[in-house]
């Protein structure tokens, strides 16, 4: 079978598909990425064109394939302890919670393969130990969530991790697993992962003290950003903190929060 070519019209249709499915605005320069990531799915289903594959997705006849396509078209790049100032703030908030005897609940709302959620958990485990604390990681991609639950990563992802955390919370791969690391079981069991589409009505997740929504708004248009942020803020406790990527801003998106520092916001107490 001759390899299919993704036409400009088909690419535009996939741009609409991923926007409708996940609220993601895919840039025009991503045509090679789309064709490369979806080519194997055409071969798998013995389809002759990307239009045939899109029709399969739009028919909803195979929900599992719909999820596969979403997984392949959502970019997931992250590493441990990205933007260290956020984790210093989290440490300070954990110390305050410990002094007040409060449960601290933290949500990594676009957790990808779990590095952010486990970074959060390491800080809370260090400060709060066996006390009551909760970390939830959510993502639209079932594929990366399974990787997150496994907690198995290339060692280079930990280049920003404090060395004592690496020794305390991670197992270094040996033999055939050399060059990798595994999050130790006790910490993995303290982190919950759940599939959530931020572009839809949120499930009942409860209220959180801290919400991380970092380096994901760049994939949304302005209207989608406003809707997603509003949904998340409805689950942030008064006085809670909302963290975004250092290159992102909430200007023109939401004006109900107080700015604590660049990329750090606080929900005013009622």
mmCIF file with all atom_site columns, C-alpha atoms in Angstrom, residues 43-250:
data_model
loop_
_atom_site.group_PDB
_atom_site.id
_atom_site.type_symbol
_atom_site.label_atom_id
_atom_site.label_alt_id
_atom_site.label_comp_id
_atom_site.label_asym_id
_atom_site.label_entity_id
_atom_site.label_seq_id
_atom_site.pdbx_PDB_ins_code
_atom_site.Cartn_x
_atom_site.Cartn_y
_atom_site.Cartn_z
_atom_site.occupancy
_atom_site.B_iso_or_equiv
_atom_site.pdbx_formal_charge
_atom_site.auth_seq_id
_atom_site.auth_comp_id
_atom_site.auth_asym_id
_atom_site.auth_atom_id
_atom_site.pdbx_PDB_model_num
ATOM 1   C CA . UNK A 1 43  ? -1.858  1.015  8.356  1.00 0.00 ? 43  UNK A CA 1
ATOM 2   C CA . UNK A 1 44  ? -3.469  -0.666 11.373 1.00 0.00 ? 44  UNK A CA 1
ATOM 3   C CA . UNK A 1 45  ? -6.973  -0.181 9.957  1.00 0.00 ? 45  UNK A CA 1
ATOM 4   C CA . UNK A 1 46  ? -5.871  -0.731 6.341  1.00 0.00 ? 46  UNK A CA 1
ATOM 5   C CA . UNK A 1 47  ? -7.142  2.665  5.306  1.00 0.00 ? 47  UNK A CA 1
ATOM 6   C CA . UNK A 1 48  ? -6.007  4.446  2.151  1.00 0.00 ? 48  UNK A CA 1
ATOM 7   C CA . UNK A 1 49  ? -6.320  8.061  3.254  1.00 0.00 ? 49  UNK A CA 1
ATOM 8   C CA . UNK A 1 50  ? -6.405  10.338 6.281  1.00 0.00 ? 50  UNK A CA 1
ATOM 9   C CA . UNK A 1 51  ? -9.960  11.238 5.294  1.00 0.00 ? 51  UNK A CA 1
ATOM 10  C CA . UNK A 1 52  ? -10.921 7.570  5.733  1.00 0.00 ? 52  UNK A CA 1
ATOM 11  C CA . UNK A 1 53  ? -9.377  7.619  9.216  1.00 0.00 ? 53  UNK A CA 1
ATOM 12  C CA . UNK A 1 54  ? -11.171 10.842 10.133 1.00 0.00 ? 54  UNK A CA 1
ATOM 13  C CA . UNK A 1 55  ? -14.480 9.310  9.043  1.00 0.00 ? 55  UNK A CA 1
ATOM 14  C CA . UNK A 1 56  ? -13.769 6.352  11.322 1.00 0.00 ? 56  UNK A CA 1
ATOM 15  C CA . UNK A 1 57  ? -13.194 8.719  14.238 1.00 0.00 ? 57  UNK A CA 1
ATOM 16  C CA . UNK A 1 58  ? -16.256 10.846 13.521 1.00 0.00 ? 58  UNK A CA 1
ATOM 17  C CA . UNK A 1 59  ? -18.488 7.800  13.268 1.00 0.00 ? 59  UNK A CA 1
ATOM 18  C CA . UNK A 1 60  ? -17.792 7.095  16.976 1.00 0.00 ? 60  UNK A CA 1
ATOM 19  C CA . UNK A 1 61  ? -18.052 3.405  16.079 1.00 0.00 ? 61  UNK A CA 1
ATOM 20  C CA . UNK A 1 62  ? -14.792 2.701  17.915 1.00 0.00 ? 62  UNK A CA 1
ATOM 21  C CA . UNK A 1 63  ? -14.468 4.791  21.122 1.00 0.00 ? 63  UNK A CA 1
ATOM 22  C CA . UNK A 1 64  ? -11.097 3.202  21.890 1.00 0.00 ? 64  UNK A CA 1
ATOM 23  C CA . UNK A 1 65  ? -9.710  4.436  18.562 1.00 0.00 ? 65  UNK A CA 1
ATOM 24  C CA . UNK A 1 66  ? -11.023 7.909  19.308 1.00 0.00 ? 66  UNK A CA 1
ATOM 25  C CA . UNK A 1 67  ? -8.957  7.893  22.502 1.00 0.00 ? 67  UNK A CA 1
ATOM 26  C CA . UNK A 1 68  ? -5.898  6.621  20.616 1.00 0.00 ? 68  UNK A CA 1
ATOM 27  C CA . UNK A 1 69  ? -6.131  9.550  18.196 1.00 0.00 ? 69  UNK A CA 1
ATOM 28  C CA . UNK A 1 70  ? -6.490  12.074 21.031 1.00 0.00 ? 70  UNK A CA 1
ATOM 29  C CA . UNK A 1 71  ? -3.485  10.525 22.783 1.00 0.00 ? 71  UNK A CA 1
ATOM 30  C CA . UNK A 1 72  ? -1.368  10.761 19.649 1.00 0.00 ? 72  UNK A CA 1
ATOM 31  C CA . UNK A 1 73  ? -2.309  14.361 18.876 1.00 0.00 ? 73  UNK A CA 1
ATOM 32  C CA . UNK A 1 74  ? -1.768  15.816 22.359 1.00 0.00 ? 74  UNK A CA 1
ATOM 33  C CA . UNK A 1 75  ? 1.832   16.789 23.044 1.00 0.00 ? 75  UNK A CA 1
ATOM 34  C CA . UNK A 1 76  ? 3.193   15.751 26.422 1.00 0.00 ? 76  UNK A CA 1
ATOM 35  C CA . UNK A 1 77  ? 6.613   17.061 27.424 1.00 0.00 ? 77  UNK A CA 1
ATOM 36  C CA . UNK A 1 78  ? 7.621   17.537 31.044 1.00 0.00 ? 78  UNK A CA 1
ATOM 37  C CA . UNK A 1 79  ? 10.254  16.749 33.660 1.00 0.00 ? 79  UNK A CA 1
ATOM 38  C CA . UNK A 1 80  ? 10.620  16.667 37.450 1.00 0.00 ? 80  UNK A CA 1
ATOM 39  C CA . UNK A 1 81  ? 10.695  19.935 39.434 1.00 0.00 ? 81  UNK A CA 1
ATOM 40  C CA . UNK A 1 82  ? 10.089  22.174 36.448 1.00 0.00 ? 82  UNK A CA 1
ATOM 41  C CA . UNK A 1 83  ? 10.045  25.823 37.623 1.00 0.00 ? 83  UNK A CA 1
ATOM 42  C CA . UNK A 1 84  ? 11.578  25.317 41.112 1.00 0.00 ? 84  UNK A CA 1
ATOM 43  C CA . UNK A 1 85  ? 10.063  28.480 42.652 1.00 0.00 ? 85  UNK A CA 1
ATOM 44  C CA . UNK A 1 86  ? 6.636   26.854 42.505 1.00 0.00 ? 86  UNK A CA 1
ATOM 45  C CA . UNK A 1 87  ? 7.869   23.965 44.616 1.00 0.00 ? 87  UNK A CA 1
ATOM 46  C CA . UNK A 1 88  ? 9.425   26.308 47.161 1.00 0.00 ? 88  UNK A CA 1
ATOM 47  C CA . UNK A 1 89  ? 6.017   27.971 47.482 1.00 0.00 ? 89  UNK A CA 1
ATOM 48  C CA . UNK A 1 90  ? 4.400   24.551 47.819 1.00 0.00 ? 90  UNK A CA 1
ATOM 49  C CA . UNK A 1 91  ? 6.852   23.703 50.595 1.00 0.00 ? 91  UNK A CA 1
ATOM 50  C CA . UNK A 1 92  ? 5.918   26.907 52.446 1.00 0.00 ? 92  UNK A CA 1
ATOM 51  C CA . UNK A 1 93  ? 2.211   26.110 52.082 1.00 0.00 ? 93  UNK A CA 1
ATOM 52  C CA . UNK A 1 94  ? 2.804   22.563 53.350 1.00 0.00 ? 94  UNK A CA 1
ATOM 53  C CA . UNK A 1 95  ? 4.595   23.922 56.420 1.00 0.00 ? 95  UNK A CA 1
ATOM 54  C CA . UNK A 1 96  ? 1.623   26.219 57.104 1.00 0.00 ? 96  UNK A CA 1
ATOM 55  C CA . UNK A 1 97  ? -0.785  23.300 56.725 1.00 0.00 ? 97  UNK A CA 1
ATOM 56  C CA . UNK A 1 98  ? 1.321   21.200 59.108 1.00 0.00 ? 98  UNK A CA 1
ATOM 57  C CA . UNK A 1 99  ? 1.364   23.945 61.733 1.00 0.00 ? 99  UNK A CA 1
ATOM 58  C CA . UNK A 1 100 ? -2.429  24.292 61.507 1.00 0.00 ? 100 UNK A CA 1
ATOM 59  C CA . UNK A 1 101 ? -3.098  20.555 61.339 1.00 0.00 ? 101 UNK A CA 1
ATOM 60  C CA . UNK A 1 102 ? -4.887  20.954 57.981 1.00 0.00 ? 102 UNK A CA 1
ATOM 61  C CA . UNK A 1 103 ? -5.172  18.447 55.141 1.00 0.00 ? 103 UNK A CA 1
ATOM 62  C CA . UNK A 1 104 ? -3.492  19.798 51.992 1.00 0.00 ? 104 UNK A CA 1
ATOM 63  C CA . UNK A 1 105 ? -5.041  18.840 48.624 1.00 0.00 ? 105 UNK A CA 1
ATOM 64  C CA . UNK A 1 106 ? -3.114  19.597 45.425 1.00 0.00 ? 106 UNK A CA 1
ATOM 65  C CA . UNK A 1 107 ? -4.228  19.078 41.818 1.00 0.00 ? 107 UNK A CA 1
ATOM 66  C CA . UNK A 1 108 ? -1.882  18.702 38.862 1.00 0.00 ? 108 UNK A CA 1
ATOM 67  C CA . UNK A 1 109 ? -4.525  19.460 36.255 1.00 0.00 ? 109 UNK A CA 1
ATOM 68  C CA . UNK A 1 110 ? -2.500  18.675 33.123 1.00 0.00 ? 110 UNK A CA 1
ATOM 69  C CA . UNK A 1 111 ? -0.193  16.082 34.629 1.00 0.00 ? 111 UNK A CA 1
ATOM 70  C CA . UNK A 1 112 ? 0.987   14.413 31.416 1.00 0.00 ? 112 UNK A CA 1
ATOM 71  C CA . UNK A 1 113 ? 3.159   11.399 32.324 1.00 0.00 ? 113 UNK A CA 1
ATOM 72  C CA . UNK A 1 114 ? 3.197   12.249 36.034 1.00 0.00 ? 114 UNK A CA 1
ATOM 73  C CA . UNK A 1 115 ? 6.470   14.051 36.680 1.00 0.00 ? 115 UNK A CA 1
ATOM 74  C CA . UNK A 1 116 ? 4.720   17.143 38.039 1.00 0.00 ? 116 UNK A CA 1
ATOM 75  C CA . UNK A 1 117 ? 2.363   15.159 40.292 1.00 0.00 ? 117 UNK A CA 1
ATOM 76  C CA . UNK A 1 118 ? 5.223   13.111 41.750 1.00 0.00 ? 118 UNK A CA 1
ATOM 77  C CA . UNK A 1 119 ? 7.321   16.262 42.275 1.00 0.00 ? 119 UNK A CA 1
ATOM 78  C CA . UNK A 1 120 ? 4.408   17.680 44.284 1.00 0.00 ? 120 UNK A CA 1
ATOM 79  C CA . UNK A 1 121 ? 4.091   14.441 46.249 1.00 0.00 ? 121 UNK A CA 1
ATOM 80  C CA . UNK A 1 122 ? 7.801   14.412 47.132 1.00 0.00 ? 122 UNK A CA 1
ATOM 81  C CA . UNK A 1 123 ? 7.547   17.884 48.659 1.00 0.00 ? 123 UNK A CA 1
ATOM 82  C CA . UNK A 1 124 ? 4.432   16.962 50.650 1.00 0.00 ? 124 UNK A CA 1
ATOM 83  C CA . UNK A 1 125 ? 5.907   13.649 51.808 1.00 0.00 ? 125 UNK A CA 1
ATOM 84  C CA . UNK A 1 126 ? 9.057   15.472 52.922 1.00 0.00 ? 126 UNK A CA 1
ATOM 85  C CA . UNK A 1 127 ? 7.180   18.145 54.902 1.00 0.00 ? 127 UNK A CA 1
ATOM 86  C CA . UNK A 1 128 ? 4.036   16.317 56.018 1.00 0.00 ? 128 UNK A CA 1
ATOM 87  C CA . UNK A 1 129 ? 5.224   12.700 56.145 1.00 0.00 ? 129 UNK A CA 1
ATOM 88  C CA . UNK A 1 130 ? 2.391   10.327 56.969 1.00 0.00 ? 130 UNK A CA 1
ATOM 89  C CA . UNK A 1 131 ? -0.037  13.137 57.778 1.00 0.00 ? 131 UNK A CA 1
ATOM 90  C CA . UNK A 1 132 ? -3.152  13.530 55.637 1.00 0.00 ? 132 UNK A CA 1
ATOM 91  C CA . UNK A 1 133 ? -2.359  15.036 52.240 1.00 0.00 ? 133 UNK A CA 1
ATOM 92  C CA . UNK A 1 134 ? -3.626  14.305 48.746 1.00 0.00 ? 134 UNK A CA 1
ATOM 93  C CA . UNK A 1 135 ? -2.269  14.721 45.229 1.00 0.00 ? 135 UNK A CA 1
ATOM 94  C CA . UNK A 1 136 ? -4.436  14.260 42.140 1.00 0.00 ? 136 UNK A CA 1
ATOM 95  C CA . UNK A 1 137 ? -2.993  14.174 38.630 1.00 0.00 ? 137 UNK A CA 1
ATOM 96  C CA . UNK A 1 138 ? -5.344  14.435 35.639 1.00 0.00 ? 138 UNK A CA 1
ATOM 97  C CA . UNK A 1 139 ? -4.845  14.450 31.881 1.00 0.00 ? 139 UNK A CA 1
ATOM 98  C CA . UNK A 1 140 ? -6.931  13.893 28.758 1.00 0.00 ? 140 UNK A CA 1
ATOM 99  C CA . UNK A 1 141 ? -4.537  11.205 27.502 1.00 0.00 ? 141 UNK A CA 1
ATOM 100 C CA . UNK A 1 142 ? -5.074  7.684  28.823 1.00 0.00 ? 142 UNK A CA 1
ATOM 101 C CA . UNK A 1 143 ? -1.699  6.669  27.381 1.00 0.00 ? 143 UNK A CA 1
ATOM 102 C CA . UNK A 1 144 ? 0.349   9.114  29.443 1.00 0.00 ? 144 UNK A CA 1
ATOM 103 C CA . UNK A 1 145 ? -1.752  8.430  32.543 1.00 0.00 ? 145 UNK A CA 1
ATOM 104 C CA . UNK A 1 146 ? -0.772  4.769  32.379 1.00 0.00 ? 146 UNK A CA 1
ATOM 105 C CA . UNK A 1 147 ? 2.866   5.807  32.201 1.00 0.00 ? 147 UNK A CA 1
ATOM 106 C CA . UNK A 1 148 ? 2.255   8.040  35.209 1.00 0.00 ? 148 UNK A CA 1
ATOM 107 C CA . UNK A 1 149 ? 0.773   5.186  37.242 1.00 0.00 ? 149 UNK A CA 1
ATOM 108 C CA . UNK A 1 150 ? 3.769   3.024  36.379 1.00 0.00 ? 150 UNK A CA 1
ATOM 109 C CA . UNK A 1 151 ? 6.140   5.727  37.650 1.00 0.00 ? 151 UNK A CA 1
ATOM 110 C CA . UNK A 1 152 ? 9.029   4.519  35.455 1.00 0.00 ? 152 UNK A CA 1
ATOM 111 C CA . UNK A 1 153 ? 11.122  7.235  33.766 1.00 0.00 ? 153 UNK A CA 1
ATOM 112 C CA . UNK A 1 154 ? 14.396  7.931  31.956 1.00 0.00 ? 154 UNK A CA 1
ATOM 113 C CA . UNK A 1 155 ? 16.909  9.118  34.533 1.00 0.00 ? 155 UNK A CA 1
ATOM 114 C CA . UNK A 1 156 ? 17.573  12.367 32.649 1.00 0.00 ? 156 UNK A CA 1
ATOM 115 C CA . UNK A 1 157 ? 14.047  13.540 33.509 1.00 0.00 ? 157 UNK A CA 1
ATOM 116 C CA . UNK A 1 158 ? 15.308  13.935 37.096 1.00 0.00 ? 158 UNK A CA 1
ATOM 117 C CA . UNK A 1 159 ? 18.129  16.392 36.331 1.00 0.00 ? 159 UNK A CA 1
ATOM 118 C CA . UNK A 1 160 ? 16.317  19.156 38.306 1.00 0.00 ? 160 UNK A CA 1
ATOM 119 C CA . UNK A 1 161 ? 15.277  16.880 41.198 1.00 0.00 ? 161 UNK A CA 1
ATOM 120 C CA . UNK A 1 162 ? 16.947  17.534 44.587 1.00 0.00 ? 162 UNK A CA 1
ATOM 121 C CA . UNK A 1 163 ? 19.563  14.816 45.058 1.00 0.00 ? 163 UNK A CA 1
ATOM 122 C CA . UNK A 1 164 ? 18.219  13.740 48.445 1.00 0.00 ? 164 UNK A CA 1
ATOM 123 C CA . UNK A 1 165 ? 14.759  13.264 46.904 1.00 0.00 ? 165 UNK A CA 1
ATOM 124 C CA . UNK A 1 166 ? 16.274  11.117 44.159 1.00 0.00 ? 166 UNK A CA 1
ATOM 125 C CA . UNK A 1 167 ? 17.888  8.882  46.778 1.00 0.00 ? 167 UNK A CA 1
ATOM 126 C CA . UNK A 1 168 ? 14.833  8.828  49.047 1.00 0.00 ? 168 UNK A CA 1
ATOM 127 C CA . UNK A 1 169 ? 11.923  8.445  46.644 1.00 0.00 ? 169 UNK A CA 1
ATOM 128 C CA . UNK A 1 170 ? 13.387  6.728  43.560 1.00 0.00 ? 170 UNK A CA 1
ATOM 129 C CA . UNK A 1 171 ? 14.909  3.375  42.708 1.00 0.00 ? 171 UNK A CA 1
ATOM 130 C CA . UNK A 1 172 ? 17.766  3.466  40.209 1.00 0.00 ? 172 UNK A CA 1
ATOM 131 C CA . UNK A 1 173 ? 17.501  0.962  37.367 1.00 0.00 ? 173 UNK A CA 1
ATOM 132 C CA . UNK A 1 174 ? 20.080  -1.810 37.145 1.00 0.00 ? 174 UNK A CA 1
ATOM 133 C CA . UNK A 1 175 ? 21.110  -4.117 34.299 1.00 0.00 ? 175 UNK A CA 1
ATOM 134 C CA . UNK A 1 176 ? 18.610  -3.896 31.444 1.00 0.00 ? 176 UNK A CA 1
ATOM 135 C CA . UNK A 1 177 ? 16.891  -0.990 33.267 1.00 0.00 ? 177 UNK A CA 1
ATOM 136 C CA . UNK A 1 178 ? 20.082  1.066  33.576 1.00 0.00 ? 178 UNK A CA 1
ATOM 137 C CA . UNK A 1 179 ? 19.488  4.718  32.779 1.00 0.00 ? 179 UNK A CA 1
ATOM 138 C CA . UNK A 1 180 ? 15.969  4.631  34.212 1.00 0.00 ? 180 UNK A CA 1
ATOM 139 C CA . UNK A 1 181 ? 14.366  5.247  37.595 1.00 0.00 ? 181 UNK A CA 1
ATOM 140 C CA . UNK A 1 182 ? 11.225  4.030  39.340 1.00 0.00 ? 182 UNK A CA 1
ATOM 141 C CA . UNK A 1 183 ? 9.194   6.060  41.827 1.00 0.00 ? 183 UNK A CA 1
ATOM 142 C CA . UNK A 1 184 ? 9.118   3.991  44.991 1.00 0.00 ? 184 UNK A CA 1
ATOM 143 C CA . UNK A 1 185 ? 5.860   2.191  45.703 1.00 0.00 ? 185 UNK A CA 1
ATOM 144 C CA . UNK A 1 186 ? 4.830   4.048  48.871 1.00 0.00 ? 186 UNK A CA 1
ATOM 145 C CA . UNK A 1 187 ? 4.906   7.408  47.077 1.00 0.00 ? 187 UNK A CA 1
ATOM 146 C CA . UNK A 1 188 ? 3.153   6.036  43.974 1.00 0.00 ? 188 UNK A CA 1
ATOM 147 C CA . UNK A 1 189 ? 0.318   4.840  46.183 1.00 0.00 ? 189 UNK A CA 1
ATOM 148 C CA . UNK A 1 190 ? -0.186  8.350  47.610 1.00 0.00 ? 190 UNK A CA 1
ATOM 149 C CA . UNK A 1 191 ? -0.825  9.880  44.155 1.00 0.00 ? 191 UNK A CA 1
ATOM 150 C CA . UNK A 1 192 ? -4.111  9.337  42.324 1.00 0.00 ? 192 UNK A CA 1
ATOM 151 C CA . UNK A 1 193 ? -4.388  9.688  38.537 1.00 0.00 ? 193 UNK A CA 1
ATOM 152 C CA . UNK A 1 194 ? -7.652  10.204 36.666 1.00 0.00 ? 194 UNK A CA 1
ATOM 153 C CA . UNK A 1 195 ? -8.599  10.944 33.067 1.00 0.00 ? 195 UNK A CA 1
ATOM 154 C CA . UNK A 1 196 ? -10.232 14.384 32.830 1.00 0.00 ? 196 UNK A CA 1
ATOM 155 C CA . UNK A 1 197 ? -10.952 16.587 29.823 1.00 0.00 ? 197 UNK A CA 1
ATOM 156 C CA . UNK A 1 198 ? -10.567 20.170 31.026 1.00 0.00 ? 198 UNK A CA 1
ATOM 157 C CA . UNK A 1 199 ? -12.651 21.323 28.060 1.00 0.00 ? 199 UNK A CA 1
ATOM 158 C CA . UNK A 1 200 ? -15.772 19.612 29.402 1.00 0.00 ? 200 UNK A CA 1
ATOM 159 C CA . UNK A 1 201 ? -17.828 19.779 32.600 1.00 0.00 ? 201 UNK A CA 1
ATOM 160 C CA . UNK A 1 202 ? -15.517 18.578 35.370 1.00 0.00 ? 202 UNK A CA 1
ATOM 161 C CA . UNK A 1 203 ? -16.312 15.498 37.462 1.00 0.00 ? 203 UNK A CA 1
ATOM 162 C CA . UNK A 1 204 ? -16.747 15.858 41.215 1.00 0.00 ? 204 UNK A CA 1
ATOM 163 C CA . UNK A 1 205 ? -13.169 16.174 42.401 1.00 0.00 ? 205 UNK A CA 1
ATOM 164 C CA . UNK A 1 206 ? -13.677 18.165 45.583 1.00 0.00 ? 206 UNK A CA 1
ATOM 165 C CA . UNK A 1 207 ? -11.949 21.396 46.603 1.00 0.00 ? 207 UNK A CA 1
ATOM 166 C CA . UNK A 1 208 ? -8.212  22.000 46.349 1.00 0.00 ? 208 UNK A CA 1
ATOM 167 C CA . UNK A 1 209 ? -5.715  24.213 48.166 1.00 0.00 ? 209 UNK A CA 1
ATOM 168 C CA . UNK A 1 210 ? -3.316  24.411 45.212 1.00 0.00 ? 210 UNK A CA 1
ATOM 169 C CA . UNK A 1 211 ? -3.970  23.869 41.487 1.00 0.00 ? 211 UNK A CA 1
ATOM 170 C CA . UNK A 1 212 ? -1.157  23.551 38.951 1.00 0.00 ? 212 UNK A CA 1
ATOM 171 C CA . UNK A 1 213 ? -2.181  24.394 35.362 1.00 0.00 ? 213 UNK A CA 1
ATOM 172 C CA . UNK A 1 214 ? 1.230   24.885 33.807 1.00 0.00 ? 214 UNK A CA 1
ATOM 173 C CA . UNK A 1 215 ? 2.349   25.035 30.185 1.00 0.00 ? 215 UNK A CA 1
ATOM 174 C CA . UNK A 1 216 ? -0.985  23.912 28.743 1.00 0.00 ? 216 UNK A CA 1
ATOM 175 C CA . UNK A 1 217 ? -2.886  27.152 28.067 1.00 0.00 ? 217 UNK A CA 1
ATOM 176 C CA . UNK A 1 218 ? -0.619  27.776 25.080 1.00 0.00 ? 218 UNK A CA 1
ATOM 177 C CA . UNK A 1 219 ? -2.603  25.074 23.263 1.00 0.00 ? 219 UNK A CA 1
ATOM 178 C CA . UNK A 1 220 ? -5.961  26.849 23.839 1.00 0.00 ? 220 UNK A CA 1
ATOM 179 C CA . UNK A 1 221 ? -7.489  29.878 22.168 1.00 0.00 ? 221 UNK A CA 1
ATOM 180 C CA . UNK A 1 222 ? -8.585  32.806 24.341 1.00 0.00 ? 222 UNK A CA 1
ATOM 181 C CA . UNK A 1 223 ? -12.200 31.721 24.770 1.00 0.00 ? 223 UNK A CA 1
ATOM 182 C CA . UNK A 1 224 ? -11.174 28.170 25.710 1.00 0.00 ? 224 UNK A CA 1
ATOM 183 C CA . UNK A 1 225 ? -8.592  29.511 28.190 1.00 0.00 ? 225 UNK A CA 1
ATOM 184 C CA . UNK A 1 226 ? -11.282 31.548 29.934 1.00 0.00 ? 226 UNK A CA 1
ATOM 185 C CA . UNK A 1 227 ? -13.645 28.593 30.162 1.00 0.00 ? 227 UNK A CA 1
ATOM 186 C CA . UNK A 1 228 ? -10.988 26.155 31.404 1.00 0.00 ? 228 UNK A CA 1
ATOM 187 C CA . UNK A 1 229 ? -9.649  28.556 34.046 1.00 0.00 ? 229 UNK A CA 1
ATOM 188 C CA . UNK A 1 230 ? -13.183 29.307 35.272 1.00 0.00 ? 230 UNK A CA 1
ATOM 189 C CA . UNK A 1 231 ? -13.903 25.579 35.647 1.00 0.00 ? 231 UNK A CA 1
ATOM 190 C CA . UNK A 1 232 ? -10.741 25.002 37.640 1.00 0.00 ? 232 UNK A CA 1
ATOM 191 C CA . UNK A 1 233 ? -11.197 28.024 39.868 1.00 0.00 ? 233 UNK A CA 1
ATOM 192 C CA . UNK A 1 234 ? -14.607 26.710 40.920 1.00 0.00 ? 234 UNK A CA 1
ATOM 193 C CA . UNK A 1 235 ? -12.678 23.887 42.630 1.00 0.00 ? 235 UNK A CA 1
ATOM 194 C CA . UNK A 1 236 ? -10.071 26.135 44.285 1.00 0.00 ? 236 UNK A CA 1
ATOM 195 C CA . UNK A 1 237 ? -10.703 26.941 47.942 1.00 0.00 ? 237 UNK A CA 1
ATOM 196 C CA . UNK A 1 238 ? -10.819 30.600 49.004 1.00 0.00 ? 238 UNK A CA 1
ATOM 197 C CA . UNK A 1 239 ? -7.234  31.506 49.886 1.00 0.00 ? 239 UNK A CA 1
ATOM 198 C CA . UNK A 1 240 ? -5.944  28.751 47.589 1.00 0.00 ? 240 UNK A CA 1
ATOM 199 C CA . UNK A 1 241 ? -3.139  29.166 45.050 1.00 0.00 ? 241 UNK A CA 1
ATOM 200 C CA . UNK A 1 242 ? -3.317  28.790 41.259 1.00 0.00 ? 242 UNK A CA 1
ATOM 201 C CA . UNK A 1 243 ? -0.016  28.195 39.439 1.00 0.00 ? 243 UNK A CA 1
ATOM 202 C CA . UNK A 1 244 ? 0.588   28.586 35.706 1.00 0.00 ? 244 UNK A CA 1
ATOM 203 C CA . UNK A 1 245 ? 3.692   28.351 33.501 1.00 0.00 ? 245 UNK A CA 1
ATOM 204 C CA . UNK A 1 246 ? 6.322   31.097 33.859 1.00 0.00 ? 246 UNK A CA 1
ATOM 205 C CA . UNK A 1 247 ? 5.750   32.174 30.234 1.00 0.00 ? 247 UNK A CA 1
ATOM 206 C CA . UNK A 1 248 ? 1.956   32.311 30.671 1.00 0.00 ? 248 UNK A CA 1
ATOM 207 C CA . UNK A 1 249 ? -0.369  34.970 32.072 1.00 0.00 ? 249 UNK A CA 1
ATOM 208 C CA . UNK A 1 250 ? -3.996  35.326 33.109 1.00 0.00 ? 250 UNK A CA 1
#
